[in-house]
Coordinates of C-alpha atoms in Angstrom, one line a residue:
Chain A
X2 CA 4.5 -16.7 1.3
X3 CA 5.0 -14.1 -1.3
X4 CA 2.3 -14.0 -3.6
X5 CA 3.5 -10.7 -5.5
X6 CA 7.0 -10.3 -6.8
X7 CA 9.4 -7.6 -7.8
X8 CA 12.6 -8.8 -8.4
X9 CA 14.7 -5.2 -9.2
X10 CA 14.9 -3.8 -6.1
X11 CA 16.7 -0.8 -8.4
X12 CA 16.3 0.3 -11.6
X13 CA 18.2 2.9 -13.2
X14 CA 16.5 5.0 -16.4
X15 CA 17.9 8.2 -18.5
X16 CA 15.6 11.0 -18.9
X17 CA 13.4 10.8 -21.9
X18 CA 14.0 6.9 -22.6
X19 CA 11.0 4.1 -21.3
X20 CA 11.6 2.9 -18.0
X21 CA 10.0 -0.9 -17.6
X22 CA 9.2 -2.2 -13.7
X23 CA 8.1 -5.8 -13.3
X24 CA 6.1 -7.8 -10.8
X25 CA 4.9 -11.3 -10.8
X26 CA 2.5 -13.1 -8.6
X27 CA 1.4 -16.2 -7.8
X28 CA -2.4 -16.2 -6.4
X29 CA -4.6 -16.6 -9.4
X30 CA -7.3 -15.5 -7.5
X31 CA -6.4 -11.7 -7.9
X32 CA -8.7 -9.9 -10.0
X33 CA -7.4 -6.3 -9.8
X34 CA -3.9 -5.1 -10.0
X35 CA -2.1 -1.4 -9.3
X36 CA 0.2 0.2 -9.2
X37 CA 1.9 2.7 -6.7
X38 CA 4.1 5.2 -6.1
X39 CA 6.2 6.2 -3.4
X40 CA 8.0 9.5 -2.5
X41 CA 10.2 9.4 0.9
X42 CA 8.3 10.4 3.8
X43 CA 5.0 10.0 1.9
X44 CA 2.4 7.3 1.8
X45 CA 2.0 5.4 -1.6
X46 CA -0.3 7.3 -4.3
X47 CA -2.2 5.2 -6.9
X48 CA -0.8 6.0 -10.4
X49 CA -3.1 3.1 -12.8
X50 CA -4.6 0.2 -12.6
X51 CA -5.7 -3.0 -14.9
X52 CA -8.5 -5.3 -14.5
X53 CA -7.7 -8.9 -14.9
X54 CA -10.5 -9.2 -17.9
X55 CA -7.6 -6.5 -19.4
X56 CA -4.0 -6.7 -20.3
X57 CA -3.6 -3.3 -21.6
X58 CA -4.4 0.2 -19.7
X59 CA -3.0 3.5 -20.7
X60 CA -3.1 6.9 -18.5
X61 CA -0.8 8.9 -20.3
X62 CA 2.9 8.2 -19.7
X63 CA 2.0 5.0 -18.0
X64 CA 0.7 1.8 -19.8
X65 CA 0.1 -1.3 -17.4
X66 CA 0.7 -4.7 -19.6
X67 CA -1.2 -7.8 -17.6
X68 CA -0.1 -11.6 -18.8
X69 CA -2.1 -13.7 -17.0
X70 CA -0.8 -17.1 -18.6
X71 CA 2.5 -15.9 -17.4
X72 CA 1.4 -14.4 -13.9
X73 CA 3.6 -11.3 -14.4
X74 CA 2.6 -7.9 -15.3
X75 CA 4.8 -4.6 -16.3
X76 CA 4.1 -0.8 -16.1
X77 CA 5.7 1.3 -18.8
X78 CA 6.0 4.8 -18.3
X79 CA 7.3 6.6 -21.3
X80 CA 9.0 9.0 -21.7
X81 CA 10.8 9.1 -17.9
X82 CA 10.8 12.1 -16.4
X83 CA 13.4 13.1 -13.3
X84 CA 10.1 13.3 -11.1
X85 CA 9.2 9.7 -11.6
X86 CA 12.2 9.2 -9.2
X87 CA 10.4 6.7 -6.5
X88 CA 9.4 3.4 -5.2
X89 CA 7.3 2.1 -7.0
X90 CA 4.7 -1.2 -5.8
X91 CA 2.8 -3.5 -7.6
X92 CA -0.8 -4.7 -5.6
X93 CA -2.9 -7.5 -6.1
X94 CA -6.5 -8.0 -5.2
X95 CA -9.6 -9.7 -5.5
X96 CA -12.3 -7.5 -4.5
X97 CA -15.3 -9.8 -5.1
X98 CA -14.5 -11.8 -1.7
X99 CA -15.9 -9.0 -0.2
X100 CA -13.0 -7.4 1.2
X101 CA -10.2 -4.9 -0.7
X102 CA -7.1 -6.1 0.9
X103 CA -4.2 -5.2 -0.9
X104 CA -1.3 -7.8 -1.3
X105 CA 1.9 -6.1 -2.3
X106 CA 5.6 -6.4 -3.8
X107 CA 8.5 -5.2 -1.8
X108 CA 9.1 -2.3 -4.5
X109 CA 11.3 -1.2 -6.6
X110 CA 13.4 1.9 -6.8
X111 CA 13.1 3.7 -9.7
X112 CA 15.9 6.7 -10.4
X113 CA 15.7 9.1 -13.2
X114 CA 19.0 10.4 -14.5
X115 CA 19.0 13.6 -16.1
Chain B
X27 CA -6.5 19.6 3.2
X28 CA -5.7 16.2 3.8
X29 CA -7.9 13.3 2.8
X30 CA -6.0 11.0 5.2
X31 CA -3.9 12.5 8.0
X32 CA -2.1 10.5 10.9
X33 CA -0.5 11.7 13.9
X34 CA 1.9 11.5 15.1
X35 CA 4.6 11.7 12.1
X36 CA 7.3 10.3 14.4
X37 CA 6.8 8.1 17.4
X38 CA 10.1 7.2 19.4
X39 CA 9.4 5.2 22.6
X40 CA 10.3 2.9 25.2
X41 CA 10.1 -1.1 24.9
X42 CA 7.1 -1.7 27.2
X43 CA 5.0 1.5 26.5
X44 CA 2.0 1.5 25.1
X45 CA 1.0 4.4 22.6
X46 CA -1.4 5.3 20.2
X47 CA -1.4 6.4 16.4
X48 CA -4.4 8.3 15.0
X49 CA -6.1 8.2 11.7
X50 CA -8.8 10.5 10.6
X51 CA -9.8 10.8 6.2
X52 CA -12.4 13.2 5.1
X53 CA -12.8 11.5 2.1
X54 CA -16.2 9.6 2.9
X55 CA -14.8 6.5 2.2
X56 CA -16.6 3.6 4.5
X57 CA -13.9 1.4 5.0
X58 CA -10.1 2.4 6.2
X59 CA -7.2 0.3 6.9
X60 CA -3.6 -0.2 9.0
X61 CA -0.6 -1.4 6.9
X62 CA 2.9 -2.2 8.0
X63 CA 6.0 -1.7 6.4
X64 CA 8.7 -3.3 7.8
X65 CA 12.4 -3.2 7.6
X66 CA 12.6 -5.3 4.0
X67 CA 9.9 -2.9 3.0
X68 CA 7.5 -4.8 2.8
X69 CA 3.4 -3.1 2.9
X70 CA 1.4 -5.8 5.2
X71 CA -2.0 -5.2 5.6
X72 CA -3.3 -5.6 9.3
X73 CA -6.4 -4.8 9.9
X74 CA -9.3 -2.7 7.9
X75 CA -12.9 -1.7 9.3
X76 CA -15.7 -1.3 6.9
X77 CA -18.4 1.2 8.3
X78 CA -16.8 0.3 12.0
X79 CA -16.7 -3.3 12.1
X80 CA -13.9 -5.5 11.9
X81 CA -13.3 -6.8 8.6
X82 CA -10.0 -8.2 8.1
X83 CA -7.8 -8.9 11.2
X84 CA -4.3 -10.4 10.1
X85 CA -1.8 -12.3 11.7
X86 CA -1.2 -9.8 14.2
X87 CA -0.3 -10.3 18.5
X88 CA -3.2 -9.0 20.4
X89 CA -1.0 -6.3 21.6
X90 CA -1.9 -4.2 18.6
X91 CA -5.6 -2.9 19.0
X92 CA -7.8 -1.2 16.1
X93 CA -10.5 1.2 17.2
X94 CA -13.0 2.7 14.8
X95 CA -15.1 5.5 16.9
X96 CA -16.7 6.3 13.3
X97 CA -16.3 5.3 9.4
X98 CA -14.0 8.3 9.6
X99 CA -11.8 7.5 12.3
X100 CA -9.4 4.4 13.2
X101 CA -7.1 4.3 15.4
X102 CA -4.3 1.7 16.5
X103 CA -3.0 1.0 20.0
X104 CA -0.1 -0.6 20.4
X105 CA 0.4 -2.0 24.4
X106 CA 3.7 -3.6 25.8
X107 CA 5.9 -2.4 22.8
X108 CA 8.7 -4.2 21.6
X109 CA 12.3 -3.5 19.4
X110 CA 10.4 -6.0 16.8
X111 CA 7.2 -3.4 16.5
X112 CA 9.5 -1.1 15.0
X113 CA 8.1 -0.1 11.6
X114 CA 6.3 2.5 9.6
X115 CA 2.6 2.4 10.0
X116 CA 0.5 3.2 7.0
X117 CA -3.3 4.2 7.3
X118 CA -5.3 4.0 4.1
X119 CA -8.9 4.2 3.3
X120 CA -11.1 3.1 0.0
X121 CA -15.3 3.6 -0.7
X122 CA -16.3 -0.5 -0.5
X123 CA -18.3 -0.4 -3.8
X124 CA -16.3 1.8 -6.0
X125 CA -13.2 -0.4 -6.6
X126 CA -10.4 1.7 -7.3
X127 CA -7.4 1.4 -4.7
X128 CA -6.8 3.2 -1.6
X129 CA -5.6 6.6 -0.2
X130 CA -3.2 6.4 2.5
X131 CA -2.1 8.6 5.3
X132 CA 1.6 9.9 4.9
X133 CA 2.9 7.1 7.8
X134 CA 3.9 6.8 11.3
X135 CA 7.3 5.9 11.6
X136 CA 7.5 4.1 15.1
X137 CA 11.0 3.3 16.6
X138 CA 11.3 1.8 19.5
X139 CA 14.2 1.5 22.0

């Protein structure tokens, strides 16, 4: 059962336009979602996150959008640079049961072309 | 200096070893984590320990073993390996009451053969 979602396995930006990754997820009990990012060889490093009481954060470049009516939520990250080249996952958690387990999408590849 | 460092990098063994993979974070954080990433990619959590007890065990064959020695340590043995365990293992850690994510190790890519 695959309670988060992203559909692109690729996506493909020019440098300087807005690269958009999607996720989706079906637990309505998640309360927290990130994002990550993944270099090869490397573990994931947190880039942003959005609370679910939220559906906007900003951190510069990267703006996380949260639709909670729609289950789906979308990092922006604007303008795309060649070193945001990675794999990029989308978490969800709920850490009021106590616990912060991470649930996570499969990823998606994100090139930069210059 | 790395806040969470595994080792070893690469692990290449035999179907019926057993071997060990080593986590250590000098962050402070109390509670730390295994994650699997399979072949499909996919991040699976599998265990975390929270201040050395067991918090969250997954859906995972007794053959893998977590040991926490100390909040800064946790370690995972693997006995009677098989093909299937081949994967790269992720350890993370987070601080329990400051909600923000984790920090993960660099991974241990096990193959085995």
């Amino acid at each position: 059962d695959q309670q988060v979602k992203q559909n692109s396995p690729s996506l493909s930006v020019q440098e300087g336009r807005i690269s958009i990754l999607n996720c989706d997820y079906t637990n309505s009990m998640f309360d927290y979602f990130l994002w990550y990012k993944k270099y090869p060889a490397e573990g994931p490093t947190f880039l942003i996150s959005i609370s679910s009481i939220k559906d906007k954060n900003e951190d510069g470049r990267f703006t996380v959008f949260l639709n909670k009516s729609a289950k789906h939520l979308s990092l922006h990250i604007v303008p795309s640079q060649p070193g945001d080249s990675a794999v990029y996952f989308c978490a969800g958690a709920n850490p009021n049961f106590g616990n912060e387990k991470l649930t996570f999408g499969t990823g998606t590849r994100l090139t930069i072309i210059p | 200096d790395t806040a969470v460092s595994q080792t070893p990098k690469y692990l290449v063994t035999q179907m019926g070893n057993d071997k060990s993979i080593k986590c250590e974070q000098n962050l402070g954080h109390d509670t730390m984590y295994w994650y699997k990433q399979d072949s499909k990619k996919f991040l699976k959590i599998m265990f975390s320990y929270n201040n050395k007890e067991l918090i969250i065990n997954e859906t995972v064959p007794n053959r893998f073993s977590p040991k926490s020695p100390d909040k800064a340590h946790l370690n995972l043995h693997i006995n009677s390996l098989e093909l299937g365990d081949s994967a790269v293992y992720f350890c993370a850690s987070s601080q329990k009451d400051r909600w923000g994510g984790y920090t993960f190790g660099s991974g241990t890519r096990l193959t085995v053969v």
